PDB file of C-alpha atoms in Angstrom:
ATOM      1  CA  UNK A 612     125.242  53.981  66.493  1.00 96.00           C
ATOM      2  CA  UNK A 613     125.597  50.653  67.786  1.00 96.00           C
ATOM      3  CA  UNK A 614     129.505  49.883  67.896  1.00 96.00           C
ATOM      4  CA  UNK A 615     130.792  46.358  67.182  1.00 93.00           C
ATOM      5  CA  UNK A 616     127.064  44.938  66.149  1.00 92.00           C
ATOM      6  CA  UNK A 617     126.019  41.959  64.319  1.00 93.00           C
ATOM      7  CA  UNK A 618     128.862  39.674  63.367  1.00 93.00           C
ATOM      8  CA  UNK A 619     128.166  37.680  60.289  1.00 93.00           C
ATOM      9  CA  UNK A 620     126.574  34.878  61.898  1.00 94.00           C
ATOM     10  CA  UNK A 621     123.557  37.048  62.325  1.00 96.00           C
ATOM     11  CA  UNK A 622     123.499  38.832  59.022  1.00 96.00           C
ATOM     12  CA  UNK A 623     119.884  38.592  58.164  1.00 97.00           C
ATOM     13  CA  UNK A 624     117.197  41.365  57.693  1.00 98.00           C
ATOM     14  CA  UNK A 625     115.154  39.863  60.876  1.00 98.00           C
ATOM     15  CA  UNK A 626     118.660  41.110  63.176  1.00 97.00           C
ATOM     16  CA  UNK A 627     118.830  44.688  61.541  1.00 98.00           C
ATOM     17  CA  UNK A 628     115.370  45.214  61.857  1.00 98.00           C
ATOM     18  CA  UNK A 629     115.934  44.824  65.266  1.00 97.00           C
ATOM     19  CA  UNK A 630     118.225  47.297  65.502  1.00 97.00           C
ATOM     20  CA  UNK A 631     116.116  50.031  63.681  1.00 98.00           C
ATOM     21  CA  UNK A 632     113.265  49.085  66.529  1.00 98.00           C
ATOM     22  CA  UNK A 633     115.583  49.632  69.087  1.00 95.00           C
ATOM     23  CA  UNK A 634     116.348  53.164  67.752  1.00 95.00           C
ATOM     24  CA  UNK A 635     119.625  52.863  66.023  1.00 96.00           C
ATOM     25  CA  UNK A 636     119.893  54.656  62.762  1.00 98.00           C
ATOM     26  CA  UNK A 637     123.138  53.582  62.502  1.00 98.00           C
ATOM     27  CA  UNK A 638     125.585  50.281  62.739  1.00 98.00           C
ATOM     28  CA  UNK A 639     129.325  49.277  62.567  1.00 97.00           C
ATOM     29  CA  UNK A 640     130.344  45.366  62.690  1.00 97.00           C
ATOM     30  CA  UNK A 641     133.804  44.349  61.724  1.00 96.00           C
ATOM     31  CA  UNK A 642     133.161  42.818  58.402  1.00 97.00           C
ATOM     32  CA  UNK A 643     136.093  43.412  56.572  1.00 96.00           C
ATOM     33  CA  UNK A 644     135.002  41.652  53.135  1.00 97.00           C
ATOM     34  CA  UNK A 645     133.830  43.592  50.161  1.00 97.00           C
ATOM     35  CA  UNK A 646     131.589  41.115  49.261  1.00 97.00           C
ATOM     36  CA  UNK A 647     130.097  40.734  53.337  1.00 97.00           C
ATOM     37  CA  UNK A 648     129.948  44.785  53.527  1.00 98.00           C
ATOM     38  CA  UNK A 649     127.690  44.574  50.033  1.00 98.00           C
ATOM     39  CA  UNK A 650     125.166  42.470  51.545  1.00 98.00           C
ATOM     40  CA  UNK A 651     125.047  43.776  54.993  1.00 98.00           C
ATOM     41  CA  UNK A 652     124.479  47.049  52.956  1.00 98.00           C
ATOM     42  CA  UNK A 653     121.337  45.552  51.275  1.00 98.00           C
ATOM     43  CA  UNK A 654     120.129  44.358  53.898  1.00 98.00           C
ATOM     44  CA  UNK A 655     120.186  47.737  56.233  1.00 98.00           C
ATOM     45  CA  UNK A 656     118.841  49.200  53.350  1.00 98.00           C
ATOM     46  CA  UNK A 657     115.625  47.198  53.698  1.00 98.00           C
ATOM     47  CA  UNK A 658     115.495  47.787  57.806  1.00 98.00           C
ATOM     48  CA  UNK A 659     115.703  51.395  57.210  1.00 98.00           C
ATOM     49  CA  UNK A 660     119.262  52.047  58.829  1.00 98.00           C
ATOM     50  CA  UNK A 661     122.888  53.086  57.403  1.00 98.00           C
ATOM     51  CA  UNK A 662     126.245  51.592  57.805  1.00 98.00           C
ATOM     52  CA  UNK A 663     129.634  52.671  58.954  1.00 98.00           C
ATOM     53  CA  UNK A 664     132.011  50.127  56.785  1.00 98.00           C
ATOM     54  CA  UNK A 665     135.279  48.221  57.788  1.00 98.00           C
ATOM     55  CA  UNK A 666     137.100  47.105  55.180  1.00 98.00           C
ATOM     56  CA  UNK A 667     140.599  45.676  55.772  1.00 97.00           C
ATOM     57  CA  UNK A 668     142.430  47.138  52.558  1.00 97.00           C
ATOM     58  CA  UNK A 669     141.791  50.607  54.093  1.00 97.00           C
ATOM     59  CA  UNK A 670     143.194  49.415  57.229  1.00 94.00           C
ATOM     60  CA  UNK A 671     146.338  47.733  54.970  1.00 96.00           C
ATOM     61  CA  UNK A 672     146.717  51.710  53.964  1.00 97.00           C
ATOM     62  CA  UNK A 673     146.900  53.096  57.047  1.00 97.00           C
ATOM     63  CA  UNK A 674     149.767  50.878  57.798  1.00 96.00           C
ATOM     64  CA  UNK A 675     152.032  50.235  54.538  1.00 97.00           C
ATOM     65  CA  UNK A 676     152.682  54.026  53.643  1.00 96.00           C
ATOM     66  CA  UNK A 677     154.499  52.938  50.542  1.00 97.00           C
ATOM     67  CA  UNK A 678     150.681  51.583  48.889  1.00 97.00           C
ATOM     68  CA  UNK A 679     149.237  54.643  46.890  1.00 98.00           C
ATOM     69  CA  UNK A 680     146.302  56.729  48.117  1.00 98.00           C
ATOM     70  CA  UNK A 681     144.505  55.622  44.645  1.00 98.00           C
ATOM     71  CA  UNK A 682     144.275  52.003  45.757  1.00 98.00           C
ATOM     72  CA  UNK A 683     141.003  53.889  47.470  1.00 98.00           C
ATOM     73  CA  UNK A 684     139.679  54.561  44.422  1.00 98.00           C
ATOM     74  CA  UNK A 685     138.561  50.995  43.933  1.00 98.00           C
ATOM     75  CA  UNK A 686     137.031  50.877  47.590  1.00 98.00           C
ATOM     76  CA  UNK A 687     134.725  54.288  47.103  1.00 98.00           C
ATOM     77  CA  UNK A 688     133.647  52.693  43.847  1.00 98.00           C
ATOM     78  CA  UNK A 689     132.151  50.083  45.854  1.00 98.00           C
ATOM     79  CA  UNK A 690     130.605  51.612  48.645  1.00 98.00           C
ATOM     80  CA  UNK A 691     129.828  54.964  47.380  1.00 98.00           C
ATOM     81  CA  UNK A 692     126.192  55.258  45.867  1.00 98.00           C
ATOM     82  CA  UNK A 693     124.842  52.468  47.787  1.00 98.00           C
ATOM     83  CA  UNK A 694     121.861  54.447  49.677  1.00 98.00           C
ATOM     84  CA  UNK A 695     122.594  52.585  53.287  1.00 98.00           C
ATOM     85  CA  UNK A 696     126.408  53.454  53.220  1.00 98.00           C
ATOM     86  CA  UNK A 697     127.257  56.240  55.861  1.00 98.00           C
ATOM     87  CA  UNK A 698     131.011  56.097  55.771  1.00 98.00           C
ATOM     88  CA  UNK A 699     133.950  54.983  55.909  1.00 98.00           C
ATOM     89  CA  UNK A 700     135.623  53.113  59.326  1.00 98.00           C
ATOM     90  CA  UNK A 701     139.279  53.952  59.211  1.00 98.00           C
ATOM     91  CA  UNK A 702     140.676  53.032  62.535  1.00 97.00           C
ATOM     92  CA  UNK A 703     140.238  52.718  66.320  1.00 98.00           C
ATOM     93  CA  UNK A 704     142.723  54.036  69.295  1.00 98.00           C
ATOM     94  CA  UNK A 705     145.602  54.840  66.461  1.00 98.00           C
ATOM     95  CA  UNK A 706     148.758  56.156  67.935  1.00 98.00           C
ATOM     96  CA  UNK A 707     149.901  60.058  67.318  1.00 98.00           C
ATOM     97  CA  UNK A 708     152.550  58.595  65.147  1.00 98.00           C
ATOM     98  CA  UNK A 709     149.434  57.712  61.845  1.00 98.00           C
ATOM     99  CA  UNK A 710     148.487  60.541  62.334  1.00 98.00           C
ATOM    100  CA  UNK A 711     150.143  62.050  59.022  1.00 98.00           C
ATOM    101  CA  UNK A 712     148.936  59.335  56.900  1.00 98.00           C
ATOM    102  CA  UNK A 713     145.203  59.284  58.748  1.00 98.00           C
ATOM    103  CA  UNK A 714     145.396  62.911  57.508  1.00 98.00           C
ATOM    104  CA  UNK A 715     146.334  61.909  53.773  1.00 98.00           C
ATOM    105  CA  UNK A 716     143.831  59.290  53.995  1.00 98.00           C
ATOM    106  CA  UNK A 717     141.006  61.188  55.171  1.00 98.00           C
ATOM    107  CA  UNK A 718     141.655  64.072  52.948  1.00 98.00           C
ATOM    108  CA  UNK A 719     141.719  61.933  49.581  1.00 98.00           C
ATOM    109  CA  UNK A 720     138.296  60.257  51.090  1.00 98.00           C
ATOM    110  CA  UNK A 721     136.768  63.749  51.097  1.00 98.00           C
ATOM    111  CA  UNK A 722     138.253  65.066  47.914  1.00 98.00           C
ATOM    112  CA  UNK A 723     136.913  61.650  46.244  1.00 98.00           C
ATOM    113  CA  UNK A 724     133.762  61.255  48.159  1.00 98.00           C
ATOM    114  CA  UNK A 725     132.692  64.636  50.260  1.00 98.00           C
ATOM    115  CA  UNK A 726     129.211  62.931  50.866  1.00 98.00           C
ATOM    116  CA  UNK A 727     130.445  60.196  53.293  1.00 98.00           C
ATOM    117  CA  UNK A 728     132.940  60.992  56.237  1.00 98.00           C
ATOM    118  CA  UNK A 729     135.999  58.834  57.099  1.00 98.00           C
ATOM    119  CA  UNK A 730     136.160  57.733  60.868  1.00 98.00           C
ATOM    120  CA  UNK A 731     138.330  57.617  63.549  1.00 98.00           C
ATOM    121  CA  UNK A 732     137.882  57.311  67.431  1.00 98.00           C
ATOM    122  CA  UNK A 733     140.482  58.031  69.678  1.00 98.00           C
ATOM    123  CA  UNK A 734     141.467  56.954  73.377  1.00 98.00           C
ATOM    124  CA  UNK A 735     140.434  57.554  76.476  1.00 98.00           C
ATOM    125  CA  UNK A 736     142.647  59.515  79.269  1.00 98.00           C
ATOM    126  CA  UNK A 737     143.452  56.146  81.094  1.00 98.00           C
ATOM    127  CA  UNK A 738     145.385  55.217  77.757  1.00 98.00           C
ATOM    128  CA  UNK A 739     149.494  55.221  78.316  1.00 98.00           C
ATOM    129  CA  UNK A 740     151.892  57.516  77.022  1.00 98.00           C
ATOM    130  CA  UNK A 741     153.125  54.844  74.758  1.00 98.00           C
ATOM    131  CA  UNK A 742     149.812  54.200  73.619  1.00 98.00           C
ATOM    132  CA  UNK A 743     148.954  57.764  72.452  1.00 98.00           C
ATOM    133  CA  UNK A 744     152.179  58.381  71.368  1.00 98.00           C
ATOM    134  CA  UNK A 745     152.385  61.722  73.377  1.00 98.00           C
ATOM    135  CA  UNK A 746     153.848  62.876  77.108  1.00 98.00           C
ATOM    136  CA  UNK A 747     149.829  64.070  77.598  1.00 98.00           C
ATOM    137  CA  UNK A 748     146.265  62.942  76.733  1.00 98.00           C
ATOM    138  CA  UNK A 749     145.598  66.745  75.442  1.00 98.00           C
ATOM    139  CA  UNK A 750     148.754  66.551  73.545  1.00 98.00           C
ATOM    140  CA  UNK A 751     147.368  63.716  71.378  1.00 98.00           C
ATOM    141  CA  UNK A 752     143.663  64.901  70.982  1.00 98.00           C
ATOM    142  CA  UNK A 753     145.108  68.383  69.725  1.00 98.00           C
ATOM    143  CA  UNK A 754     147.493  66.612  67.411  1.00 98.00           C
ATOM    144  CA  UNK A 755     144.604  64.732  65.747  1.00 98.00           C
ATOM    145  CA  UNK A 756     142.509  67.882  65.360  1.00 98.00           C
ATOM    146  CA  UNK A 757     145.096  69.772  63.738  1.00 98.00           C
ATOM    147  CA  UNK A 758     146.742  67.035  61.561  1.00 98.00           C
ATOM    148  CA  UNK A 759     143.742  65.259  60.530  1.00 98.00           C
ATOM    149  CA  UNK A 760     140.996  67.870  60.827  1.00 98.00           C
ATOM    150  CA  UNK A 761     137.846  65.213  61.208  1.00 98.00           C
ATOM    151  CA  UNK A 762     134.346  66.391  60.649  1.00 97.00           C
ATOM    152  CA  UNK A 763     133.751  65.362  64.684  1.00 98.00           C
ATOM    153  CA  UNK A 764     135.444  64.064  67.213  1.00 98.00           C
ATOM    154  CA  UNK A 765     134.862  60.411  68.740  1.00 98.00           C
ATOM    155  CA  UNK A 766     136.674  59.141  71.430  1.00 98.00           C
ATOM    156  CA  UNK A 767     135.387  56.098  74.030  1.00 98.00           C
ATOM    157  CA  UNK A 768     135.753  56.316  77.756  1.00 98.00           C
ATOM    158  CA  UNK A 769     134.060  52.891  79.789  1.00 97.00           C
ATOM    159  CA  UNK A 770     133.557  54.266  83.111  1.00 98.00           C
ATOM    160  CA  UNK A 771     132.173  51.523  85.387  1.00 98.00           C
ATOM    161  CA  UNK A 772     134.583  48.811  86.260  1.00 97.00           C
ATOM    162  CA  UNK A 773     134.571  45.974  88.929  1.00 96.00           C
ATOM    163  CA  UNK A 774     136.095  48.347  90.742  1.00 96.00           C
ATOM    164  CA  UNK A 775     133.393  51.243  90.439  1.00 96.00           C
ATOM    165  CA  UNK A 776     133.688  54.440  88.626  1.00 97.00           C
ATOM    166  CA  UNK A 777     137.207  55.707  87.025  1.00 97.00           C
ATOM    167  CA  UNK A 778     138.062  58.809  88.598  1.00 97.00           C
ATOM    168  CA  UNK A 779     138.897  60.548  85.230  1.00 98.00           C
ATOM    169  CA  UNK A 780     135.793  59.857  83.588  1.00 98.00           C
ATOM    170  CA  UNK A 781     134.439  63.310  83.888  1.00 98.00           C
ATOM    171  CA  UNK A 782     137.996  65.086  83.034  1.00 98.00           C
ATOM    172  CA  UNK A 783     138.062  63.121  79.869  1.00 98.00           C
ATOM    173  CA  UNK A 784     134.508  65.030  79.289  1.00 98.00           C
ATOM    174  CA  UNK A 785     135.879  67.924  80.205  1.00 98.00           C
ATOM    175  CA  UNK A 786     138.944  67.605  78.214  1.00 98.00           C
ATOM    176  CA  UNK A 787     137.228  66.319  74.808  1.00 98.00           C
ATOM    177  CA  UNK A 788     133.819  69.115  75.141  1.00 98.00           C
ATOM    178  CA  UNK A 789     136.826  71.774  75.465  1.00 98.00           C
ATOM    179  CA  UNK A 790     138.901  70.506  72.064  1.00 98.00           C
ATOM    180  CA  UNK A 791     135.812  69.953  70.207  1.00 98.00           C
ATOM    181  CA  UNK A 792     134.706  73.468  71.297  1.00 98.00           C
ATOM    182  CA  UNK A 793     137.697  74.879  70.198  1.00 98.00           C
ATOM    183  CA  UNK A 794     137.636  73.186  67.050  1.00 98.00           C
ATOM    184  CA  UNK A 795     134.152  74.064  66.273  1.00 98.00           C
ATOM    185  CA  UNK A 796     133.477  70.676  65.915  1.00 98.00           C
ATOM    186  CA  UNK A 797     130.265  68.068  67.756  1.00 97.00           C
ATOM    187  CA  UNK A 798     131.699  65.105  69.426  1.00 97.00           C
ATOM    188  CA  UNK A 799     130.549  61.390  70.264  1.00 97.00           C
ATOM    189  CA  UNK A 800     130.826  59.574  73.308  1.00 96.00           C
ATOM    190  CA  UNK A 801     130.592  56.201  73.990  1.00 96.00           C
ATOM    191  CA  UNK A 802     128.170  54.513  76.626  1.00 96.00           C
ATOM    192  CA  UNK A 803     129.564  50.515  77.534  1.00 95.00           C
ATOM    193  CA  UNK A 804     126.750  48.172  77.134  1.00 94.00           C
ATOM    194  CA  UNK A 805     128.962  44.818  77.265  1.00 93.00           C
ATOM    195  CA  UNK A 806     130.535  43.057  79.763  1.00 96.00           C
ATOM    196  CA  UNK A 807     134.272  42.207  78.915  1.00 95.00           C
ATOM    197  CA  UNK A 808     137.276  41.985  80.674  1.00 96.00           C
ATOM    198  CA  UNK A 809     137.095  44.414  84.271  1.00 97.00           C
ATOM    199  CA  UNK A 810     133.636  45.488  82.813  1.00 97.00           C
ATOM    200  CA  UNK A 811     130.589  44.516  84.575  1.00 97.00           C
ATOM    201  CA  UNK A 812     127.173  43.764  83.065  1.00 97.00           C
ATOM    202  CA  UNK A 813     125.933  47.220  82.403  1.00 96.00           C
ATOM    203  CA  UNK A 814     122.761  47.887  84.804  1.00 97.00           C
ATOM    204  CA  UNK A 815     119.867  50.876  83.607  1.00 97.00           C
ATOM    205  CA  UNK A 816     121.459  52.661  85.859  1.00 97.00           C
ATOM    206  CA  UNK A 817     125.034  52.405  84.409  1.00 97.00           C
ATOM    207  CA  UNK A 818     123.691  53.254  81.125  1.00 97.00           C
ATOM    208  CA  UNK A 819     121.673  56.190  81.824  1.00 97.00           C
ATOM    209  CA  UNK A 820     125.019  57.602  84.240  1.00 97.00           C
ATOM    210  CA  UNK A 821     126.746  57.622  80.786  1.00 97.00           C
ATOM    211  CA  UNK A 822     124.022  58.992  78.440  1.00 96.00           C
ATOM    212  CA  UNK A 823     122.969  61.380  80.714  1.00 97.00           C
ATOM    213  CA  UNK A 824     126.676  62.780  81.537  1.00 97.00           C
ATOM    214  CA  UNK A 825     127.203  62.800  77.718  1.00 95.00           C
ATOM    215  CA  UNK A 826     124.148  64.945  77.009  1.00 95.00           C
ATOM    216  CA  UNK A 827     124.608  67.213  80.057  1.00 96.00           C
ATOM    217  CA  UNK A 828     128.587  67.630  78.284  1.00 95.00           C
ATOM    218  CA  UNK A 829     126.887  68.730  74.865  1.00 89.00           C
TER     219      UNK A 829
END
C-alpha cells in the first residue's frame, strides 16, 4: 500500500496507473471529500488497484462522541459497492483514550459492512507516554487489541534518521510480531520512502533494511 499517495493535484488515471506498474495493489491519499474519494475511486478502478478512503465526517466521529454511530450509514452508502473501495481509513497514531469509541466505530463498520475493514495504525515505541496515553508502549498496543479487536495490526516505525538507525527499531518488531501473535492476528509495517523532517532521502539500501527486517519478523 502506498501511504499518503497522490494528492489531488495528480488525480488522473495516467498517476494511478503508475502506481499499479510499480506493484501497489493498494493506495491511501488524504482526500477527505465525498465527491474527490468518488472519482479517485473510478479512476483506480480503471488502473486495476483499490483504495483505502479518508473521509473527514468519520474522523468528526471519532472525536464528537455525542454524533450517532448512524451518521455512518450515509458514508457506507457511498463507498460500499464501488468495486475499487478496500476500506475504510479511520485514524492515525490515536491516543489510548479513543480507544472506546474506535471500538464502537469499528464494530458498527463491520456489523454494516463486514466486506471492507476499518483502519487504524498505531505508534511507534519512540512515541511519549502522553502520546499513547499509557505508562508503556505494550500497555497501549494491548489496549487496542482488546478494546478494538482490528482484523490486523498496523503500526509505523521510520528507522533511519540523520542521526543513523533508532536503537528500538528492532524491539518495536519484536514487541508488535509478539501482540499480533498473541492475538492471532497478521500485522503491517511501514518502510519510510520520504524525506521529511530528521528523515533522510531513503537510499536502496535503507529500503531493503526495512522490507527485509519486516519479512524476516513475519
Amino acid at each position: 500500500m502506498t501511504w499518503s499517495g497522490p494528492d489531488k493535484s495528480l488525480l488522473t488515471l495516467d498517476t494511478f496507473q503508475k502506481i499499479a506498474e510499480a506493484g501497489f495493489s493498494l493506495n491511501m491519499s488524504f482526500y477527505g471529500e465525498r465527491d474527490i474519494n468518488l472519482k479517485a475511486l473510478d479512476l483506480a478502478q480503471q488502473a486495476g488497484i483499490q483504495l483505502l478512503i479518508q473521509d473527514t465526517r468519520i474522523a468528526k466521529l471519532v472525536d464528537d462522541t455525542s454524533l450517532p454511530l448512524t451518521s455512518l450509514d450515509p458514508i457506507v452508502a457511498v463507498y460500499k459497492d464501488h468495486p475499487a473501495f478496500w476500506g475504510y481509513f479511520i485514524l492515525d497514531e490515536p491516543n489510548t483514550a479513543k480507544f472506546d469509541r474506535i471500538a464502537e466505530i469499528f464494530a458498527y463498520l463491520k456489523d454494516k459492512d463486514p466486506r471492507h475493514p476499518a483502519y487504524v495504525n498505531l505508534f511507534p515505541t519512540y512515541a511519549t507516554p502522553q502520546h499513547l496515553g499509557t505508562e508503556t508502549y505494550e500497555q497501549h498496543v494491548q489496549s487496542f487489541l482488546e478494546k478494538v479487536r482490528p482484523t490486523f495490526l498496523s503500526y509505523d516505525h521510520y528507522p533511519i534518521t540523520s542521526k543513523g538507525l533508532r536503537e528500538d527499531y528492532y524491539l518495536n518488531l519484536e514487541i508488535i510480531r509478539a501482540m499480533a501473535e498473541k492475538f492471532g492476528l497478521p500485522f503491517w509495517a511501514f518502510t519510510l520512502v520520504t524525506a521529511h523532517a530528521v528523515y533522510p532521502p531513503p537510499t536502496a539500501a535503507h529500503i531493503r533494511l526495512q522490507l527485509f527486517s519486516d519479512l524476516a519478523y513475519g
